[in-house]
mmCIF file of N, CA, C and O in Angstrom:
data_model
loop_
_atom_site.group_PDB
_atom_site.id
_atom_site.type_symbol
_atom_site.label_atom_id
_atom_site.label_comp_id
_atom_site.label_asym_id
_atom_site.label_seq_id
_atom_site.Cartn_x
_atom_site.Cartn_y
_atom_site.Cartn_z
ATOM 1 N N ILE A 1 54.259 -54.404 127.557
ATOM 2 C CA ILE A 1 55.483 -54.825 126.867
ATOM 3 C C ILE A 1 56.096 -56.075 127.496
ATOM 4 O O ILE A 1 57.001 -56.646 126.914
ATOM 5 N N ASN A 2 55.573 -56.475 128.652
ATOM 6 C CA ASN A 2 56.161 -57.621 129.353
ATOM 7 C C ASN A 2 55.805 -58.923 128.644
ATOM 8 O O ASN A 2 54.634 -59.199 128.389
ATOM 9 N N LEU A 3 56.827 -59.717 128.360
ATOM 10 C CA LEU A 3 56.626 -61.009 127.706
ATOM 11 C C LEU A 3 56.294 -62.115 128.710
ATOM 12 O O LEU A 3 56.045 -63.241 128.307
ATOM 13 N N LEU A 4 56.308 -61.788 130.002
ATOM 14 C CA LEU A 4 55.933 -62.735 131.056
ATOM 15 C C LEU A 4 54.513 -62.457 131.523
ATOM 16 O O LEU A 4 54.073 -61.311 131.548
ATOM 17 N N SER A 5 53.841 -63.495 131.938
ATOM 18 C CA SER A 5 52.520 -63.372 132.540
ATOM 19 C C SER A 5 52.592 -64.046 133.906
ATOM 20 O O SER A 5 52.981 -65.207 134.009
ATOM 21 N N PHE A 6 52.224 -63.312 134.959
ATOM 22 C CA PHE A 6 52.374 -63.841 136.308
ATOM 23 C C PHE A 6 51.536 -63.040 137.279
ATOM 24 O O PHE A 6 51.039 -61.962 136.958
ATOM 25 N N ASP A 7 51.414 -63.533 138.500
ATOM 26 C CA ASP A 7 50.736 -62.835 139.589
ATOM 27 C C ASP A 7 51.807 -62.165 140.436
ATOM 28 O O ASP A 7 52.757 -62.809 140.864
ATOM 29 N N ILE A 8 51.688 -60.878 140.687
ATOM 30 C CA ILE A 8 52.745 -60.116 141.358
ATOM 31 C C ILE A 8 52.361 -59.726 142.780
ATOM 32 O O ILE A 8 52.287 -58.557 143.099
ATOM 33 N N ASN A 9 52.139 -60.659 143.633
ATOM 34 C CA ASN A 9 51.813 -60.376 145.028
ATOM 35 C C ASN A 9 53.052 -60.506 145.897
ATOM 36 O O ASN A 9 53.680 -61.556 145.946
ATOM 37 N N GLY A 10 53.400 -59.406 146.584
ATOM 38 C CA GLY A 10 54.454 -59.451 147.583
ATOM 39 C C GLY A 10 55.857 -59.632 147.053
ATOM 40 O O GLY A 10 56.647 -60.309 147.678
ATOM 41 N N THR A 11 56.182 -59.028 145.963
ATOM 42 C CA THR A 11 57.530 -59.168 145.436
ATOM 43 C C THR A 11 58.326 -57.883 145.636
ATOM 44 O O THR A 11 57.760 -56.815 145.830
ATOM 45 N N TYR A 12 59.641 -57.968 145.605
ATOM 46 C CA TYR A 12 60.514 -56.808 145.771
ATOM 47 C C TYR A 12 60.897 -56.181 144.438
ATOM 48 O O TYR A 12 61.521 -55.127 144.393
ATOM 49 N N MET A 13 60.548 -56.856 143.363
ATOM 50 C CA MET A 13 60.876 -56.344 142.040
ATOM 51 C C MET A 13 59.830 -56.811 141.045
ATOM 52 O O MET A 13 59.146 -57.794 141.263
ATOM 53 N N TYR A 14 59.718 -56.042 139.967
ATOM 54 C CA TYR A 14 58.801 -56.410 138.899
ATOM 55 C C TYR A 14 59.627 -57.047 137.792
ATOM 56 O O TYR A 14 60.471 -56.382 137.185
ATOM 57 N N PRO A 15 59.446 -58.328 137.527
ATOM 58 C CA PRO A 15 60.251 -59.019 136.511
ATOM 59 C C PRO A 15 59.762 -58.683 135.099
ATOM 60 O O PRO A 15 58.813 -59.266 134.606
ATOM 61 N N LEU A 16 60.417 -57.737 134.477
ATOM 62 C CA LEU A 16 60.047 -57.289 133.140
ATOM 63 C C LEU A 16 60.914 -58.015 132.114
ATOM 64 O O LEU A 16 62.133 -57.866 132.097
ATOM 65 N N LEU A 17 60.280 -58.808 131.284
ATOM 66 C CA LEU A 17 60.981 -59.537 130.227
ATOM 67 C C LEU A 17 60.672 -58.858 128.899
ATOM 68 O O LEU A 17 59.512 -58.769 128.494
ATOM 69 N N VAL A 18 61.719 -58.365 128.251
ATOM 70 C CA VAL A 18 61.575 -57.672 126.970
ATOM 71 C C VAL A 18 62.592 -58.237 125.983
ATOM 72 O O VAL A 18 63.535 -58.919 126.367
ATOM 73 N N LYS A 19 62.397 -57.944 124.718
ATOM 74 C CA LYS A 19 63.298 -58.467 123.689
ATOM 75 C C LYS A 19 64.690 -57.861 123.770
ATOM 76 O O LYS A 19 65.658 -58.487 123.413
ATOM 77 N N ASN A 20 64.790 -56.651 124.244
ATOM 78 C CA ASN A 20 66.074 -55.957 124.295
ATOM 79 C C ASN A 20 66.448 -55.634 125.731
ATOM 80 O O ASN A 20 66.730 -54.482 126.066
ATOM 81 N N GLY A 21 66.479 -56.634 126.564
ATOM 82 C CA GLY A 21 66.703 -56.439 127.991
ATOM 83 C C GLY A 21 67.987 -55.707 128.331
ATOM 84 O O GLY A 21 67.992 -54.840 129.202
ATOM 85 N N GLU A 22 69.066 -56.012 127.657
ATOM 86 C CA GLU A 22 70.343 -55.359 127.958
ATOM 87 C C GLU A 22 70.289 -53.870 127.615
ATOM 88 O O GLU A 22 70.814 -53.034 128.351
ATOM 89 N N GLU A 23 69.621 -53.533 126.526
ATOM 90 C CA GLU A 23 69.457 -52.126 126.147
ATOM 91 C C GLU A 23 68.647 -51.382 127.214
ATOM 92 O O GLU A 23 69.022 -50.275 127.632
ATOM 93 N N LEU A 24 67.549 -51.972 127.652
ATOM 94 C CA LEU A 24 66.731 -51.351 128.691
ATOM 95 C C LEU A 24 67.518 -51.225 129.984
ATOM 96 O O LEU A 24 67.494 -50.183 130.639
ATOM 97 N N ARG A 25 68.227 -52.263 130.368
ATOM 98 C CA ARG A 25 69.029 -52.240 131.602
ATOM 99 C C ARG A 25 70.024 -51.074 131.565
ATOM 100 O O ARG A 25 70.120 -50.280 132.499
ATOM 101 N N ASN A 26 70.759 -50.945 130.468
ATOM 102 C CA ASN A 26 71.754 -49.871 130.346
ATOM 103 C C ASN A 26 71.086 -48.498 130.341
ATOM 104 O O ASN A 26 71.604 -47.550 130.930
ATOM 105 N N TYR A 27 69.952 -48.384 129.682
ATOM 106 C CA TYR A 27 69.202 -47.139 129.625
ATOM 107 C C TYR A 27 68.773 -46.712 131.034
ATOM 108 O O TYR A 27 68.927 -45.549 131.420
ATOM 109 N N LEU A 28 68.247 -47.647 131.805
ATOM 110 C CA LEU A 28 67.824 -47.340 133.168
ATOM 111 C C LEU A 28 69.010 -46.968 134.044
ATOM 112 O O LEU A 28 68.941 -46.003 134.816
ATOM 113 N N ILE A 29 70.084 -47.686 133.928
ATOM 114 C CA ILE A 29 71.288 -47.384 134.710
ATOM 115 C C ILE A 29 71.805 -45.995 134.360
ATOM 116 O O ILE A 29 72.193 -45.228 135.237
ATOM 117 N N ASN A 30 71.770 -45.634 133.079
ATOM 118 C CA ASN A 30 72.198 -44.298 132.660
ATOM 119 C C ASN A 30 71.293 -43.200 133.210
ATOM 120 O O ASN A 30 71.698 -42.040 133.280
ATOM 121 N N HIS A 31 70.068 -43.565 133.598
ATOM 122 C CA HIS A 31 69.140 -42.614 134.209
ATOM 123 C C HIS A 31 69.094 -42.782 135.727
ATOM 124 O O HIS A 31 68.105 -42.436 136.377
ATOM 125 N N LYS A 32 70.151 -43.348 136.284
ATOM 126 C CA LYS A 32 70.322 -43.476 137.741
ATOM 127 C C LYS A 32 69.297 -44.394 138.406
ATOM 128 O O LYS A 32 68.898 -44.177 139.550
ATOM 129 N N ILE A 33 68.843 -45.401 137.678
ATOM 130 C CA ILE A 33 67.930 -46.400 138.236
ATOM 131 C C ILE A 33 68.698 -47.707 138.357
ATOM 132 O O ILE A 33 69.159 -48.262 137.352
ATOM 133 N N TYR A 34 68.864 -48.185 139.581
ATOM 134 C CA TYR A 34 69.601 -49.415 139.819
ATOM 135 C C TYR A 34 68.780 -50.617 139.356
ATOM 136 O O TYR A 34 67.625 -50.793 139.762
ATOM 137 N N VAL A 35 69.377 -51.413 138.490
ATOM 138 C CA VAL A 35 68.732 -52.616 137.987
ATOM 139 C C VAL A 35 69.755 -53.753 138.076
ATOM 140 O O VAL A 35 70.723 -53.768 137.327
ATOM 141 N N PRO A 36 69.557 -54.685 139.004
ATOM 142 C CA PRO A 36 70.538 -55.761 139.150
ATOM 143 C C PRO A 36 70.489 -56.747 137.986
ATOM 144 O O PRO A 36 69.495 -56.846 137.275
ATOM 145 N N LYS A 37 71.561 -57.438 137.809
ATOM 146 C CA LYS A 37 71.606 -58.546 136.846
ATOM 147 C C LYS A 37 71.450 -59.808 137.689
ATOM 148 O O LYS A 37 72.327 -60.151 138.476
ATOM 149 N N LEU A 38 70.308 -60.459 137.560
ATOM 150 C CA LEU A 38 70.082 -61.692 138.311
ATOM 151 C C LEU A 38 70.952 -62.806 137.757
ATOM 152 O O LEU A 38 71.202 -62.870 136.555
ATOM 153 N N TRP A 39 71.399 -63.670 138.590
ATOM 154 C CA TRP A 39 72.208 -64.830 138.207
ATOM 155 C C TRP A 39 73.429 -64.417 137.374
ATOM 156 O O TRP A 39 73.599 -64.864 136.234
ATOM 157 N N PRO A 40 74.330 -63.577 137.903
ATOM 158 C CA PRO A 40 75.433 -63.029 137.104
ATOM 159 C C PRO A 40 76.402 -64.070 136.542
ATOM 160 O O PRO A 40 77.049 -63.806 135.530
ATOM 161 N N ASN A 41 76.512 -65.223 137.143
ATOM 162 C CA ASN A 41 77.455 -66.233 136.656
ATOM 163 C C ASN A 41 76.795 -67.341 135.848
ATOM 164 O O ASN A 41 77.427 -68.337 135.514
ATOM 165 N N LEU A 42 75.541 -67.170 135.526
ATOM 166 C CA LEU A 42 74.797 -68.209 134.827
ATOM 167 C C LEU A 42 75.314 -68.463 133.418
ATOM 168 O O LEU A 42 75.132 -69.542 132.865
ATOM 169 N N ASP A 43 75.989 -67.483 132.835
ATOM 170 C CA ASP A 43 76.498 -67.644 131.472
ATOM 171 C C ASP A 43 77.599 -68.694 131.380
ATOM 172 O O ASP A 43 77.994 -69.088 130.289
ATOM 173 N N LYS A 44 78.061 -69.204 132.508
ATOM 174 C CA LYS A 44 79.090 -70.255 132.521
ATOM 175 C C LYS A 44 78.485 -71.650 132.332
ATOM 176 O O LYS A 44 79.200 -72.618 132.196
ATOM 177 N N PHE A 45 77.157 -71.723 132.317
ATOM 178 C CA PHE A 45 76.460 -72.989 132.208
ATOM 179 C C PHE A 45 75.737 -73.097 130.868
ATOM 180 O O PHE A 45 75.401 -72.093 130.245
ATOM 181 N N GLU A 46 75.474 -74.308 130.470
ATOM 182 C CA GLU A 46 74.688 -74.518 129.262
ATOM 183 C C GLU A 46 73.216 -74.276 129.597
ATOM 184 O O GLU A 46 72.668 -74.884 130.509
ATOM 185 N N LEU A 47 72.601 -73.375 128.853
ATOM 186 C CA LEU A 47 71.222 -72.987 129.127
ATOM 187 C C LEU A 47 70.319 -73.371 127.970
ATOM 188 O O LEU A 47 70.737 -73.301 126.816
ATOM 189 N N ASN A 48 69.080 -73.718 128.300
ATOM 190 C CA ASN A 48 68.132 -73.942 127.218
ATOM 191 C C ASN A 48 67.636 -72.572 126.723
ATOM 192 O O ASN A 48 67.998 -71.525 127.277
ATOM 193 N N GLU A 49 66.812 -72.551 125.713
ATOM 194 C CA GLU A 49 66.385 -71.297 125.092
ATOM 195 C C GLU A 49 65.639 -70.389 126.081
ATOM 196 O O GLU A 49 65.881 -69.182 126.131
ATOM 197 N N PHE A 50 64.735 -70.968 126.875
ATOM 198 C CA PHE A 50 63.976 -70.180 127.845
ATOM 199 C C PHE A 50 64.900 -69.580 128.907
ATOM 200 O O PHE A 50 64.813 -68.390 129.230
ATOM 201 N N GLU A 51 65.800 -70.401 129.447
ATOM 202 C CA GLU A 51 66.732 -69.923 130.469
ATOM 203 C C GLU A 51 67.641 -68.827 129.925
ATOM 204 O O GLU A 51 67.889 -67.817 130.587
ATOM 205 N N SER A 52 68.113 -69.022 128.724
ATOM 206 C CA SER A 52 68.979 -68.033 128.084
ATOM 207 C C SER A 52 68.234 -66.713 127.874
ATOM 208 O O SER A 52 68.785 -65.628 128.108
ATOM 209 N N ASN A 53 66.990 -66.796 127.458
ATOM 210 C CA ASN A 53 66.175 -65.605 127.264
ATOM 211 C C ASN A 53 65.986 -64.854 128.587
ATOM 212 O O ASN A 53 66.111 -63.626 128.633
ATOM 213 N N LEU A 54 65.689 -65.556 129.660
ATOM 214 C CA LEU A 54 65.557 -64.916 130.972
ATOM 215 C C LEU A 54 66.865 -64.268 131.400
ATOM 216 O O LEU A 54 66.892 -63.125 131.868
ATOM 217 N N PHE A 55 67.947 -64.999 131.243
ATOM 218 C CA PHE A 55 69.257 -64.491 131.654
ATOM 219 C C PHE A 55 69.612 -63.208 130.904
ATOM 220 O O PHE A 55 70.114 -62.246 131.484
ATOM 221 N N GLU A 56 69.337 -63.166 129.626
ATOM 222 C CA GLU A 56 69.745 -62.033 128.793
ATOM 223 C C GLU A 56 68.748 -60.873 128.831
ATOM 224 O O GLU A 56 69.150 -59.714 128.684
ATOM 225 N N ASN A 57 67.466 -61.139 129.005
ATOM 226 C CA ASN A 57 66.464 -60.103 128.774
ATOM 227 C C ASN A 57 65.558 -59.759 129.946
ATOM 228 O O ASN A 57 64.729 -58.868 129.826
ATOM 229 N N LEU A 58 65.687 -60.456 131.065
ATOM 230 C CA LEU A 58 64.865 -60.134 132.225
ATOM 231 C C LEU A 58 65.454 -58.924 132.940
ATOM 232 O O LEU A 58 66.633 -58.912 133.301
ATOM 233 N N VAL A 59 64.625 -57.905 133.122
ATOM 234 C CA VAL A 59 65.043 -56.675 133.804
ATOM 235 C C VAL A 59 64.209 -56.554 135.077
ATOM 236 O O VAL A 59 63.013 -56.258 135.011
ATOM 237 N N PRO A 60 64.812 -56.814 136.240
ATOM 238 C CA PRO A 60 64.062 -56.733 137.494
ATOM 239 C C PRO A 60 63.934 -55.278 137.960
ATOM 240 O O PRO A 60 64.877 -54.689 138.479
ATOM 241 N N LEU A 61 62.760 -54.705 137.754
ATOM 242 C CA LEU A 61 62.532 -53.308 138.124
ATOM 243 C C LEU A 61 62.305 -53.196 139.631
ATOM 244 O O LEU A 61 61.525 -53.961 140.194
ATOM 245 N N PRO A 62 62.970 -52.246 140.278
ATOM 246 C CA PRO A 62 62.806 -52.094 141.731
ATOM 247 C C PRO A 62 61.434 -51.520 142.079
ATOM 248 O O PRO A 62 61.036 -50.486 141.553
ATOM 249 N N ILE A 63 60.692 -52.215 142.942
ATOM 250 C CA ILE A 63 59.356 -51.740 143.336
ATOM 251 C C ILE A 63 59.098 -51.928 144.832
ATOM 252 O O ILE A 63 57.961 -51.932 145.257
ATOM 253 N N ASP A 64 60.129 -52.043 145.629
ATOM 254 C CA ASP A 64 59.897 -52.337 147.044
ATOM 255 C C ASP A 64 59.545 -51.084 147.850
ATOM 256 O O ASP A 64 59.417 -49.992 147.304
ATOM 257 N N GLN A 65 59.409 -51.259 149.163
ATOM 258 C CA GLN A 65 58.909 -50.213 150.048
ATOM 259 C C GLN A 65 59.802 -48.981 150.124
ATOM 260 O O GLN A 65 59.377 -47.932 150.615
ATOM 261 N N ARG A 66 61.011 -49.047 149.635
ATOM 262 C CA ARG A 66 61.904 -47.882 149.692
ATOM 263 C C ARG A 66 61.498 -46.791 148.703
ATOM 264 O O ARG A 66 61.940 -45.655 148.816
ATOM 265 N N TYR A 67 60.681 -47.140 147.720
ATOM 266 C CA TYR A 67 60.370 -46.216 146.632
ATOM 267 C C TYR A 67 58.985 -45.595 146.789
ATOM 268 O O TYR A 67 58.018 -46.269 147.132
ATOM 269 N N SER A 68 58.925 -44.306 146.510
ATOM 270 C CA SER A 68 57.671 -43.566 146.630
ATOM 271 C C SER A 68 56.872 -43.648 145.326
ATOM 272 O O SER A 68 57.357 -44.155 144.311
ATOM 273 N N ASP A 69 55.675 -43.112 145.370
ATOM 274 C CA ASP A 69 54.863 -43.024 144.150
ATOM 275 C C ASP A 69 55.585 -42.198 143.081
ATOM 276 O O ASP A 69 55.546 -42.541 141.901
ATOM 277 N N ASN A 70 56.253 -41.138 143.504
ATOM 278 C CA ASN A 70 57.010 -40.324 142.547
ATOM 279 C C ASN A 70 58.162 -41.095 141.920
ATOM 280 O O ASN A 70 58.462 -40.936 140.734
ATOM 281 N N ASP A 71 58.828 -41.933 142.712
ATOM 282 C CA ASP A 71 59.895 -42.783 142.175
ATOM 283 C C ASP A 71 59.347 -43.734 141.111
ATOM 284 O O ASP A 71 59.958 -43.940 140.067
ATOM 285 N N MET A 72 58.174 -44.305 141.397
ATOM 286 C CA MET A 72 57.563 -45.244 140.457
ATOM 287 C C MET A 72 57.131 -44.527 139.174
ATOM 288 O O MET A 72 57.288 -45.061 138.069
ATOM 289 N N LYS A 73 56.635 -43.312 139.317
ATOM 290 C CA LYS A 73 56.250 -42.532 138.139
ATOM 291 C C LYS A 73 57.491 -42.211 137.297
ATOM 292 O O LYS A 73 57.449 -42.310 136.070
ATOM 293 N N TYR A 74 58.587 -41.840 137.948
ATOM 294 C CA TYR A 74 59.835 -41.557 137.240
ATOM 295 C C TYR A 74 60.294 -42.791 136.465
ATOM 296 O O TYR A 74 60.648 -42.703 135.289
ATOM 297 N N LEU A 75 60.271 -43.944 137.120
ATOM 298 C CA LEU A 75 60.668 -45.190 136.471
ATOM 299 C C LEU A 75 59.802 -45.464 135.244
ATOM 300 O O LEU A 75 60.307 -45.763 134.162
ATOM 301 N N LEU A 76 58.508 -45.328 135.397
ATOM 302 C CA LEU A 76 57.591 -45.556 134.286
ATOM 303 C C LEU A 76 57.821 -44.559 133.155
ATOM 304 O O LEU A 76 57.832 -44.933 131.974
ATOM 305 N N ASP A 77 58.022 -43.299 133.496
ATOM 306 C CA ASP A 77 58.268 -42.279 132.469
ATOM 307 C C ASP A 77 59.539 -42.572 131.672
ATOM 308 O O ASP A 77 59.574 -42.399 130.457
ATOM 309 N N ILE A 78 60.568 -43.028 132.347
ATOM 310 C CA ILE A 78 61.832 -43.359 131.670
ATOM 311 C C ILE A 78 61.608 -44.519 130.703
ATOM 312 O O ILE A 78 62.077 -44.495 129.561
ATOM 313 N N ILE A 79 60.893 -45.533 131.136
ATOM 314 C CA ILE A 79 60.614 -46.683 130.271
ATOM 315 C C ILE A 79 59.762 -46.260 129.081
ATOM 316 O O ILE A 79 60.009 -46.670 127.938
ATOM 317 N N LYS A 80 58.768 -45.415 129.322
ATOM 318 C CA LYS A 80 57.912 -44.927 128.234
ATOM 319 C C LYS A 80 58.724 -44.191 127.170
ATOM 320 O O LYS A 80 58.470 -44.323 125.980
ATOM 321 N N LYS A 81 59.708 -43.403 127.602
ATOM 322 C CA LYS A 81 60.556 -42.673 126.662
ATOM 323 C C LYS A 81 61.321 -43.625 125.748
ATOM 324 O O LYS A 81 61.424 -43.397 124.555
ATOM 325 N N LEU A 82 61.849 -44.678 126.329
ATOM 326 C CA LEU A 82 62.612 -45.635 125.515
ATOM 327 C C LEU A 82 61.712 -46.341 124.517
ATOM 328 O O LEU A 82 62.085 -46.530 123.363
ATOM 329 N N TYR A 83 60.521 -46.725 124.939
ATOM 330 C CA TYR A 83 59.609 -47.476 124.083
ATOM 331 C C TYR A 83 58.628 -46.587 123.319
ATOM 332 O O TYR A 83 57.745 -47.091 122.635
ATOM 333 N N CYS A 84 58.784 -45.275 123.445
ATOM 334 C CA CYS A 84 57.995 -44.299 122.664
ATOM 335 C C CYS A 84 56.490 -44.484 122.831
ATOM 336 O O CYS A 84 55.749 -44.543 121.844
ATOM 337 N N PHE A 85 56.008 -44.595 124.038
ATOM 338 C CA PHE A 85 54.552 -44.610 124.265
ATOM 339 C C PHE A 85 54.219 -43.817 125.500
ATOM 340 O O PHE A 85 55.008 -43.355 126.223
#
């Protein structure tokens, strides 16, 4: 479902870009999954279409060393429920 294509070596979060990023963000937060809003004050600037899309729809999923395999499975299961797969 990710609209981004990239190499994910050594990152603290998985940058998931979806069409309904705010809906996914709220859904995850309602399921007790912390999802930060990157660049919170960026809406004060004039953005091009790509920048605006990232600002509005990028959901940085937590994947760092603090989380266990079970945590990652829970995160994936929650996302699967929202996207019905």
